[in-house]
CSV table of N, CA and C in Angstrom, one decimal:
chain,number,residue,atom,x,y,z
W,1,MET,N,97.8,92.2,88.6
W,1,MET,CA,97.4,93.8,88.2
W,1,MET,C,97.9,94.0,86.9
W,2,LYS,N,96.9,94.5,86.2
W,2,LYS,CA,97.4,94.6,85.1
W,2,LYS,C,98.1,96.3,84.5
W,3,LYS,N,99.0,96.2,83.6
W,3,LYS,CA,100.0,97.2,83.3
W,3,LYS,C,98.7,98.7,83.1
W,4,LEU,N,97.6,98.6,83.0
W,4,LEU,CA,97.0,99.7,82.8
W,4,LEU,C,96.4,99.9,84.1
W,5,GLU,N,95.9,99.4,85.0
W,5,GLU,CA,95.6,99.6,86.6
W,5,GLU,C,97.1,100.6,87.0
W,6,THR,N,97.9,99.7,86.4
W,6,THR,CA,99.5,100.3,87.4
W,6,THR,C,99.7,101.9,87.0
W,7,ASP,N,99.7,101.7,85.6
W,7,ASP,CA,99.4,102.9,85.0
W,7,ASP,C,98.7,104.1,85.9
W,8,ILE,N,97.8,103.8,85.9
W,8,ILE,CA,96.8,104.7,86.3
W,8,ILE,C,96.6,105.3,87.8
W,9,LEU,N,97.5,104.0,88.6
W,9,LEU,CA,97.4,104.3,89.9
W,9,LEU,C,98.6,105.5,90.1
W,10,LYS,N,99.8,105.1,89.3
W,10,LYS,CA,100.7,106.2,89.6
W,10,LYS,C,100.1,108.1,88.8
W,11,VAL,N,99.6,107.5,88.0
W,11,VAL,CA,98.7,109.0,87.6
W,11,VAL,C,98.1,109.4,88.9
W,12,LEU,N,97.1,108.9,89.4
W,12,LEU,CA,96.6,109.1,90.5
W,12,LEU,C,97.3,109.6,91.7
W,13,GLN,N,98.1,108.7,91.9
W,13,GLN,CA,98.4,109.2,93.2
W,13,GLN,C,99.8,110.4,92.9
W,14,GLU,N,99.9,111.0,91.6
W,14,GLU,CA,100.7,112.1,91.5
W,14,GLU,C,99.7,113.6,91.5
W,15,ASP,N,98.0,112.7,91.0
W,15,ASP,CA,97.3,113.8,91.3
W,15,ASP,C,95.8,113.5,91.0
W,16,CYS,N,95.2,113.3,92.0
W,16,CYS,CA,93.9,112.7,92.1
W,16,CYS,C,93.4,113.5,91.2
W,17,ARG,N,93.0,114.8,91.2
W,17,ARG,CA,92.2,115.8,90.5
W,17,ARG,C,91.9,115.3,89.0
W,18,TYR,N,93.1,114.2,88.4
W,18,TYR,CA,92.7,114.0,86.9
W,18,TYR,C,91.6,113.2,86.5
W,19,THR,N,90.7,113.7,85.4
W,19,THR,CA,89.2,113.3,85.1
W,19,THR,C,89.9,111.6,84.4
W,20,PRO,N,89.0,110.6,83.9
W,20,PRO,CA,89.2,109.5,83.5
W,20,PRO,C,89.5,109.9,82.2
W,21,ALA,N,89.0,111.2,81.5
W,21,ALA,CA,89.2,111.8,80.4
W,21,ALA,C,90.6,112.2,79.9
W,22,LYS,N,90.9,112.6,80.6
W,22,LYS,CA,92.9,113.3,81.1
W,22,LYS,C,93.6,112.1,81.1
W,23,ILE,N,93.0,111.1,81.7
W,23,ILE,CA,93.9,110.2,82.0
W,23,ILE,C,94.3,109.2,80.6
W,24,ALA,N,93.0,109.2,79.9
W,24,ALA,CA,92.8,108.4,78.7
W,24,ALA,C,93.8,108.9,78.0
W,25,VAL,N,93.9,110.2,77.5
W,25,VAL,CA,94.6,110.7,76.7
W,25,VAL,C,96.1,110.7,77.4
W,26,MET,N,96.6,110.8,78.4
W,26,MET,CA,98.0,110.5,78.8
W,26,MET,C,98.1,109.1,78.7
W,27,LEU,N,97.4,108.3,78.9
W,27,LEU,CA,98.0,106.6,79.0
W,27,LEU,C,97.5,106.3,77.2
W,28,ASN,N,97.2,106.9,76.4
W,28,ASN,CA,97.0,106.7,75.0
W,28,ASN,C,95.9,105.5,74.9
W,29,LYS,N,94.9,105.4,75.7
W,29,LYS,CA,93.7,104.7,76.0
W,29,LYS,C,92.2,105.3,76.2
W,30,THR,N,91.4,104.3,75.8
W,30,THR,CA,89.9,105.1,76.1
W,30,THR,C,89.1,105.6,77.2
W,31,GLU,N,88.3,106.7,76.9
W,31,GLU,CA,88.2,106.9,78.3
W,31,GLU,C,87.3,105.7,79.2
W,32,GLU,N,86.5,105.0,78.5
W,32,GLU,CA,86.0,103.9,78.9
W,32,GLU,C,86.7,102.7,79.5
W,33,GLU,N,87.8,102.8,79.1
W,33,GLU,CA,88.8,101.5,79.7
W,33,GLU,C,89.5,102.2,81.3
W,34,VAL,N,89.6,103.1,80.8
W,34,VAL,CA,90.3,103.9,82.4
W,34,VAL,C,89.2,104.1,82.8
W,35,ARG,N,88.0,104.3,82.8
W,35,ARG,CA,86.6,104.6,83.9
W,35,ARG,C,86.7,102.8,84.3
W,36,GLY,N,86.5,102.5,83.7
W,36,GLY,CA,86.3,101.1,83.8
W,36,GLY,C,87.1,100.4,85.2
W,37,ALA,N,88.5,100.8,84.4
W,37,ALA,CA,89.6,100.2,85.4
W,37,ALA,C,89.6,100.8,87.0
W,38,ILE,N,89.3,102.2,87.1
W,38,ILE,CA,89.1,103.1,87.5
W,38,ILE,C,88.1,102.4,88.9
W,39,GLU,N,87.1,101.8,88.2
W,39,GLU,CA,85.8,101.3,89.1
W,39,GLU,C,86.1,100.3,89.5
W,40,SER,N,86.8,99.1,88.9
W,40,SER,CA,87.3,97.6,89.3
W,40,SER,C,88.2,98.1,90.5
W,41,MET,N,89.2,99.1,90.3
W,41,MET,CA,90.1,99.1,91.4
W,41,MET,C,89.5,99.5,92.9
W,42,GLU,N,88.7,100.5,92.9
W,42,GLU,CA,87.3,100.9,93.6
W,42,GLU,C,87.2,100.1,94.4
W,43,LYS,N,86.5,99.1,93.3
W,43,LYS,CA,85.5,97.9,94.2
W,43,LYS,C,86.2,97.1,94.8
W,44,ARG,N,87.2,96.6,94.2
W,44,ARG,CA,88.0,95.5,94.7
W,44,ARG,C,89.0,96.2,95.8
W,45,GLY,N,89.0,97.7,96.2
W,45,GLY,CA,89.5,97.9,97.8
W,45,GLY,C,91.3,98.5,97.1
W,46,ILE,N,91.3,98.4,96.3
W,46,ILE,CA,92.7,98.7,95.9
W,46,ILE,C,92.6,100.7,96.3
W,47,ILE,N,91.8,100.8,95.3
W,47,ILE,CA,91.7,102.5,95.0
W,47,ILE,C,90.3,102.6,96.6
W,48,VAL,N,91.2,103.3,97.5
W,48,VAL,CA,90.1,103.2,98.8
W,48,VAL,C,89.4,104.6,99.1
W,49,LYS,N,90.2,105.6,98.8
W,49,LYS,CA,90.3,107.3,98.9
W,49,LYS,C,90.8,108.1,98.0
W,50,TYR,N,90.4,109.2,97.9
W,50,TYR,CA,90.8,109.9,97.0
W,50,TYR,C,91.2,111.5,98.2
W,51,THR,N,92.0,112.0,98.4
W,51,THR,CA,92.2,113.2,99.3
W,51,THR,C,93.7,114.1,98.9
W,52,ALA,N,93.5,115.0,99.4
W,52,ALA,CA,94.1,116.3,99.3
W,52,ALA,C,96.0,116.1,100.3
W,53,ILE,N,96.9,116.4,99.9
W,53,ILE,CA,97.9,116.9,100.7
W,53,ILE,C,98.0,118.1,101.3
W,54,VAL,N,97.7,118.2,102.2
W,54,VAL,CA,97.7,119.5,103.4
W,54,VAL,C,99.2,119.9,103.6
W,55,ASN,N,99.6,121.7,103.6
W,55,ASN,CA,100.3,121.7,104.0
W,55,ASN,C,100.1,122.6,105.4
W,56,ASP,N,100.0,121.7,106.5
W,56,ASP,CA,99.4,122.2,108.0
W,56,ASP,C,100.0,123.8,108.5
W,57,GLU,N,101.2,124.0,108.0
W,57,GLU,CA,101.9,125.3,108.4
W,57,GLU,C,101.1,126.5,107.9
W,58,ARG,N,100.6,126.4,107.1
W,58,ARG,CA,99.6,127.5,105.9
W,58,ARG,C,99.0,127.4,106.4
W,59,LEU,N,98.1,126.6,107.5
W,59,LEU,CA,96.2,127.0,107.9
W,59,LEU,C,96.7,128.0,109.3
W,60,SER,N,95.8,128.6,109.5
W,60,SER,CA,95.7,129.4,111.0
W,60,SER,C,95.4,128.8,112.0
W,61,ASP,N,94.5,127.3,111.8
W,61,ASP,CA,94.5,126.4,112.9
W,61,ASP,C,95.5,125.8,113.5
W,62,ASP,N,95.6,125.9,114.8
W,62,ASP,CA,96.6,125.1,115.9
W,62,ASP,C,96.2,123.5,116.0
W,63,PHE,N,97.7,123.1,115.8
W,63,PHE,CA,96.9,121.8,116.3
W,63,PHE,C,98.3,120.8,116.5
W,64,VAL,N,98.0,119.6,117.3
W,64,VAL,CA,99.4,118.5,117.5
W,64,VAL,C,99.7,117.6,116.8
W,65,GLN,N,100.3,117.3,116.4
W,65,GLN,CA,100.8,116.0,115.7
W,65,GLN,C,101.7,114.9,116.1
W,66,ALA,N,101.4,113.7,116.5
W,66,ALA,CA,102.3,113.4,116.7
W,66,ALA,C,102.6,111.7,116.6
W,67,LEU,N,103.5,111.2,116.3
W,67,LEU,CA,104.1,109.7,116.4
W,67,LEU,C,104.2,108.7,117.9
W,68,ILE,N,103.5,107.7,117.8
W,68,ILE,CA,103.7,107.2,119.1
W,68,ILE,C,104.0,105.9,118.8
W,69,GLU,N,105.2,105.4,119.4
W,69,GLU,CA,106.0,104.3,119.6
W,69,GLU,C,105.3,103.0,120.5
W,70,VAL,N,104.6,102.2,119.8
W,70,VAL,CA,103.6,101.1,121.2
W,70,VAL,C,104.5,100.0,120.8
W,71,LYS,N,104.6,99.4,122.5
W,71,LYS,CA,104.9,98.1,122.3
W,71,LYS,C,103.7,97.3,122.9
W,72,VAL,N,103.6,96.0,122.3
W,72,VAL,CA,102.1,95.1,122.9
W,72,VAL,C,102.5,93.7,122.8
W,73,SER,N,101.5,93.4,123.6
W,73,SER,CA,101.8,91.9,123.8
W,73,SER,C,100.8,91.2,123.0
W,74,PRO,N,101.3,90.2,121.9
W,74,PRO,CA,100.2,89.9,120.8
W,74,PRO,C,99.4,89.1,121.8
W,75,GLN,N,98.2,88.8,121.3
W,75,GLN,CA,97.5,87.9,121.3
W,75,GLN,C,97.6,86.8,120.6
W,76,LYS,N,97.2,85.2,121.5
W,76,LYS,CA,97.1,84.3,120.4
W,76,LYS,C,96.6,84.2,119.6
W,77,ALA,N,95.4,84.0,119.3
W,77,ALA,CA,94.4,84.1,118.5
W,77,ALA,C,94.7,85.1,117.1
W,78,SER,N,94.8,86.4,117.5
W,78,SER,CA,94.7,87.3,116.5
W,78,SER,C,96.1,87.7,116.0
W,79,GLY,N,96.8,87.5,117.2
W,79,GLY,CA,98.6,88.5,116.8
W,79,GLY,C,98.5,89.8,117.2
W,80,PHE,N,99.1,90.3,116.4
W,80,PHE,CA,98.7,92.2,116.9
W,80,PHE,C,97.3,92.8,116.1
W,81,ASP,N,96.8,91.9,115.4
W,81,ASP,CA,95.4,92.4,114.6
W,81,ASP,C,94.4,93.0,115.8
W,82,ALA,N,94.1,92.3,116.3
W,82,ALA,CA,92.9,92.3,117.7
W,82,ALA,C,93.7,93.7,118.3
W,83,ILE,N,94.8,93.8,118.4
W,83,ILE,CA,94.9,95.3,119.5
W,83,ILE,C,95.1,96.4,118.5
W,84,ALA,N,95.6,96.2,117.3
W,84,ALA,CA,96.0,97.1,116.1
W,84,ALA,C,94.6,97.8,115.7
W,85,GLU,N,93.4,97.2,115.9
W,85,GLU,CA,92.1,97.5,115.1
W,85,GLU,C,92.2,98.0,116.6
W,86,GLU,N,91.8,98.0,117.9
W,86,GLU,CA,91.3,98.5,119.0
W,86,GLU,C,91.9,100.0,118.9
W,87,ILE,N,93.0,100.1,118.6
W,87,ILE,CA,94.1,101.5,118.7
W,87,ILE,C,93.4,102.6,117.5
W,88,TYR,N,93.1,101.4,116.2
W,88,TYR,CA,92.8,102.3,114.9
W,88,TYR,C,91.3,102.9,115.1
W,89,ARG,N,90.8,102.4,116.2
W,89,ARG,CA,89.1,102.9,116.2
W,89,ARG,C,89.1,104.2,116.5
W,90,PHE,N,90.1,104.5,117.6
W,90,PHE,CA,90.4,105.5,118.2
W,90,PHE,C,90.2,106.8,117.3
W,91,ASP,N,89.4,107.7,117.8
W,91,ASP,CA,89.2,108.9,116.7
W,91,ASP,C,90.4,109.7,116.4
W,92,GLU,N,91.1,109.8,117.8
W,92,GLU,CA,92.5,111.0,117.3
W,92,GLU,C,93.2,109.8,116.3
W,93,VAL,N,93.4,108.8,115.8
W,93,VAL,CA,94.2,108.0,115.5
W,93,VAL,C,94.0,108.6,113.8
W,94,LYS,N,95.2,108.7,112.9
W,94,LYS,CA,95.1,109.0,111.6
W,94,LYS,C,95.4,108.2,110.7
W,95,SER,N,96.6,107.6,112.0
W,95,SER,CA,97.2,106.3,110.6
W,95,SER,C,97.6,105.4,111.7
W,96,CYS,N,98.2,104.2,111.6
W,96,CYS,CA,98.2,102.8,112.4
W,96,CYS,C,99.1,101.5,111.5
W,97,TYR,N,100.2,101.6,112.0
W,97,TYR,CA,101.2,100.5,111.5
W,97,TYR,C,101.8,99.3,111.8
W,98,LEU,N,101.4,98.2,111.6
W,98,LEU,CA,102.4,97.1,112.5
W,98,LEU,C,103.9,97.4,111.8
W,99,MET,N,104.9,97.6,112.8
W,99,MET,CA,106.2,97.9,112.5
W,99,MET,C,107.1,96.5,112.5
W,100,SER,N,108.3,96.5,112.3
W,100,SER,CA,109.5,95.5,112.7
W,100,SER,C,110.6,96.9,113.6
W,101,GLY,N,111.5,96.1,114.3
W,101,GLY,CA,112.3,96.6,114.9
W,101,GLY,C,111.7,97.0,116.6
W,102,GLY,N,112.3,98.3,117.0
W,102,GLY,CA,112.1,98.3,118.8
W,102,GLY,C,111.1,98.4,118.9
W,103,TYR,N,109.6,98.5,118.4
W,103,TYR,CA,108.3,99.0,118.5
W,103,TYR,C,107.5,98.0,117.7
W,104,ASP,N,106.2,97.6,118.0
W,104,ASP,CA,105.4,96.8,117.3
W,104,ASP,C,104.5,97.6,116.6
W,105,ILE,N,103.6,98.8,117.1
W,105,ILE,CA,103.0,99.4,116.3
W,105,ILE,C,103.2,100.9,116.3
W,106,ALA,N,103.1,101.3,115.1
W,106,ALA,CA,103.6,102.8,115.2
W,106,ALA,C,102.2,104.1,115.0
W,107,VAL,N,101.7,104.6,115.6
W,107,VAL,CA,100.6,105.3,116.0
W,107,VAL,C,100.8,106.8,115.4
W,108,PHE,N,99.9,107.3,114.3
W,108,PHE,CA,100.0,108.9,114.2
W,108,PHE,C,98.7,109.1,114.6
W,109,ILE,N,98.8,110.7,115.3
W,109,ILE,CA,97.4,111.1,116.0
W,109,ILE,C,97.5,112.4,115.9
W,110,GLU,N,96.4,113.2,116.1
W,110,GLU,CA,96.3,114.8,116.2
W,110,GLU,C,95.4,114.9,117.3
W,111,GLY,N,95.8,116.1,117.6
W,111,GLY,CA,95.0,116.4,118.9
W,111,GLY,C,95.3,118.3,118.8
W,112,ALA,N,94.4,118.7,119.7
W,112,ALA,CA,94.3,120.0,120.0
W,112,ALA,C,95.6,120.9,120.4
W,113,ASN,N,96.4,119.9,121.4
W,113,ASN,CA,97.0,120.8,121.8
W,113,ASN,C,98.0,119.5,122.8
W,114,LEU,N,99.6,119.8,123.4
W,114,LEU,CA,100.3,119.0,123.9
W,114,LEU,C,99.1,118.2,125.0
W,115,ARG,N,98.7,119.1,125.6
W,115,ARG,CA,97.9,118.2,126.9
W,115,ARG,C,96.7,117.6,126.5
W,116,GLU,N,96.2,117.9,125.2
W,116,GLU,CA,95.3,116.5,124.5
W,116,GLU,C,95.7,115.1,124.3
W,117,VAL,N,96.9,115.2,123.8
W,117,VAL,CA,97.9,114.0,123.1
W,117,VAL,C,98.4,113.5,124.3
W,118,ALA,N,98.9,114.2,125.5
W,118,ALA,CA,99.1,113.3,126.5
W,118,ALA,C,98.1,112.8,127.3
W,119,ARG,N,96.8,113.5,127.3
W,119,ARG,CA,95.6,112.7,127.8
W,119,ARG,C,95.3,111.8,127.0
W,120,PHE,N,95.5,111.2,126.0
W,120,PHE,CA,94.8,110.5,125.4
W,120,PHE,C,95.8,108.9,125.2
W,121,VAL,N,97.4,109.5,125.4
W,121,VAL,CA,98.2,108.5,125.5
W,121,VAL,C,98.0,107.9,126.9
W,122,SER,N,97.8,108.8,128.0
W,122,SER,CA,98.3,108.4,129.6
W,122,SER,C,96.6,107.6,130.0
W,123,GLU,N,95.8,108.4,129.4
W,123,GLU,CA,94.3,107.6,130.0
W,123,GLU,C,93.5,106.8,128.9
W,124,ARG,N,93.9,106.9,127.5
W,124,ARG,CA,93.1,105.6,127.0
W,124,ARG,C,94.2,105.0,126.3
W,125,LEU,N,95.4,105.0,125.2
W,125,LEU,CA,96.2,104.3,124.6
W,125,LEU,C,96.8,103.3,125.6
W,126,SER,N,97.7,103.8,126.9
W,126,SER,CA,98.4,103.1,127.8
W,126,SER,C,97.8,102.4,128.6
W,127,THR,N,96.3,102.4,128.9
W,127,THR,CA,95.6,101.8,129.6
W,127,THR,C,94.9,100.1,128.9
W,128,LEU,N,95.3,100.3,127.9
W,128,LEU,CA,95.0,99.0,127.2
W,128,LEU,C,95.7,98.1,127.6
W,129,ASP,N,94.9,96.9,128.0
W,129,ASP,CA,95.6,95.5,129.0
W,129,ASP,C,96.8,95.2,127.8
W,130,GLU,N,96.9,95.2,126.0
W,130,GLU,CA,98.2,94.5,126.2
W,130,GLU,C,99.2,95.5,125.4
W,131,VAL,N,98.8,96.7,126.0
W,131,VAL,CA,100.4,97.8,125.7
W,131,VAL,C,101.1,97.6,126.9
W,132,GLN,N,102.4,97.6,126.3
W,132,GLN,CA,103.6,97.4,127.6
W,132,GLN,C,104.1,98.5,127.6
W,133,SER,N,104.3,99.7,126.5
W,133,SER,CA,104.8,100.7,126.9
W,133,SER,C,104.5,101.6,125.4
W,134,THR,N,105.0,103.0,125.8
W,134,THR,CA,104.9,104.0,125.0
W,134,THR,C,106.0,104.6,124.6
W,135,ALA,N,106.1,105.4,123.5
W,135,ALA,CA,107.4,106.7,123.3
W,135,ALA,C,106.7,107.6,122.4
W,136,THR,N,106.5,108.8,123.0
W,136,THR,CA,105.7,109.5,122.2
W,136,THR,C,106.6,110.6,121.5
W,137,HIS,N,106.7,111.1,120.5
W,137,HIS,CA,107.1,111.7,120.0
W,137,HIS,C,106.5,112.9,118.9
W,138,PHE,N,106.4,114.2,118.6
W,138,PHE,CA,105.8,115.3,118.4
W,138,PHE,C,106.6,115.8,117.1
W,139,ILE,N,105.6,116.1,116.2
W,139,ILE,CA,106.1,116.5,115.1
W,139,ILE,C,106.1,117.9,114.6
W,140,LEU,N,107.4,118.2,114.5
W,140,LEU,CA,107.6,119.6,114.8
W,140,LEU,C,107.7,120.4,113.1
W,141,LYS,N,107.8,119.8,112.2
W,141,LYS,CA,107.7,120.3,111.0
W,141,LYS,C,107.9,119.3,110.2
W,142,LYS,N,107.0,119.5,109.0
W,142,LYS,CA,106.6,119.0,107.9
W,142,LYS,C,107.9,119.1,106.6
W,143,TYR,N,108.2,118.3,106.0
W,143,TYR,CA,109.5,118.8,105.1
W,143,TYR,C,108.9,118.2,103.7
W,144,LYS,N,108.6,117.0,103.6
W,144,LYS,CA,107.7,116.0,102.9
W,144,LYS,C,106.7,115.0,103.3
W,145,ILE,N,105.1,115.6,102.7
W,145,ILE,CA,104.6,114.6,102.7
W,145,ILE,C,103.9,114.0,101.1
W,146,GLU,N,103.8,112.6,101.8
W,146,GLU,CA,103.5,111.8,100.6
W,146,GLU,C,103.9,112.0,99.0
W,147,GLY,N,105.4,112.1,99.2
W,147,GLY,CA,106.1,112.9,98.1
W,147,GLY,C,106.5,114.3,97.7
W,148,THR,N,105.1,114.9,98.3
W,148,THR,CA,105.1,116.4,97.9
W,148,THR,C,106.1,117.4,98.8
W,149,ILE,N,107.1,117.9,98.7
W,149,ILE,CA,107.7,119.0,99.6
W,149,ILE,C,106.6,120.3,99.8
W,150,THR,N,106.6,120.2,101.2
W,150,THR,CA,105.9,121.0,101.3
W,150,THR,C,106.3,122.5,101.7
W,151,ASP,N,107.7,122.9,101.9
W,151,ASP,CA,108.3,124.1,102.3
W,151,ASP,C,108.6,124.7,100.6
W,152,ALA,N,108.9,124.3,99.6
W,152,ALA,CA,109.3,124.8,98.5
W,152,ALA,C,108.3,125.6,98.0
W,153,GLU,N,109.0,127.0,97.8
W,153,GLU,CA,107.8,127.9,97.1
W,153,GLU,C,107.1,127.2,95.4
W,154,ASP,N,107.9,126.9,95.1
W,154,ASP,CA,107.7,126.1,93.6
W,154,ASP,C,108.1,124.6,93.5
W,155,ASP,N,107.4,123.8,93.4
W,155,ASP,CA,108.2,122.8,93.4
W,155,ASP,C,108.5,122.8,91.7
W,156,ASN,N,109.6,122.7,91.4
W,156,ASN,CA,110.2,122.5,90.1
W,156,ASN,C,110.8,121.3,89.5
W,157,ARG,N,110.2,119.8,90.3
W,157,ARG,CA,110.1,118.6,90.1
W,157,ARG,C,109.5,118.4,88.3
W,158,LEU,N,110.0,117.6,87.5
W,158,LEU,CA,109.5,117.2,86.0
W,158,LEU,C,108.0,116.5,86.6
W,159,ARG,N,107.1,116.3,86.1
W,159,ARG,CA,106.1,115.6,86.1
W,159,ARG,C,106.3,114.6,85.5
W,160,ILE,N,105.8,113.6,86.1
W,160,ILE,CA,105.8,112.1,85.1
W,160,ILE,C,104.5,112.2,84.6
W,161,SER,N,105.2,111.3,83.4
W,161,SER,CA,104.0,110.7,82.4
W,161,SER,C,104.2,109.3,82.4
W,162,VAL,N,103.5,108.5,81.6
W,162,VAL,CA,103.4,106.9,81.5
W,162,VAL,C,103.1,106.7,80.4
W,163,HIS,N,103.7,105.9,79.5
W,163,HIS,CA,103.4,105.9,78.0
W,163,HIS,C,103.3,104.3,78.0
W,164,ALA,N,102.5,103.9,77.4
W,164,ALA,CA,102.3,102.1,77.1
W,164,ALA,C,103.5,102.0,76.0
């Protein structure tokens, strides 16, 4: 990966609202160079999505989030990939990771309430043939999401800038 691409990614991960023109000024590059690098990274699947970090506790909507530890039996032909795909295709699943340690797959889900999450685990997830066991942990409070402190009234951390 080129240094310019790495620098652009750092800027976009800090705030994806920056325009190519603003990023070009920050990195002392032309807008065309930045726009071209961004388009290239999008086409190559390096940049997958631009999204906002939401502080759920400030929303009026109530919903439940959970981390589910899943132990599975890997399949001979595909290892963990086939069962992971079966799991991450459920609408409730927000993130799915292959893990090392005491369990195989970490699944983050959202539901309207505890009962809905419990129903997902008992009726959909645990009934998959490859699933050996699950352990569900409900998220009670988020202190920091993707490097952003959610509880602070004012985040006084210094902004980073990248210079060539």
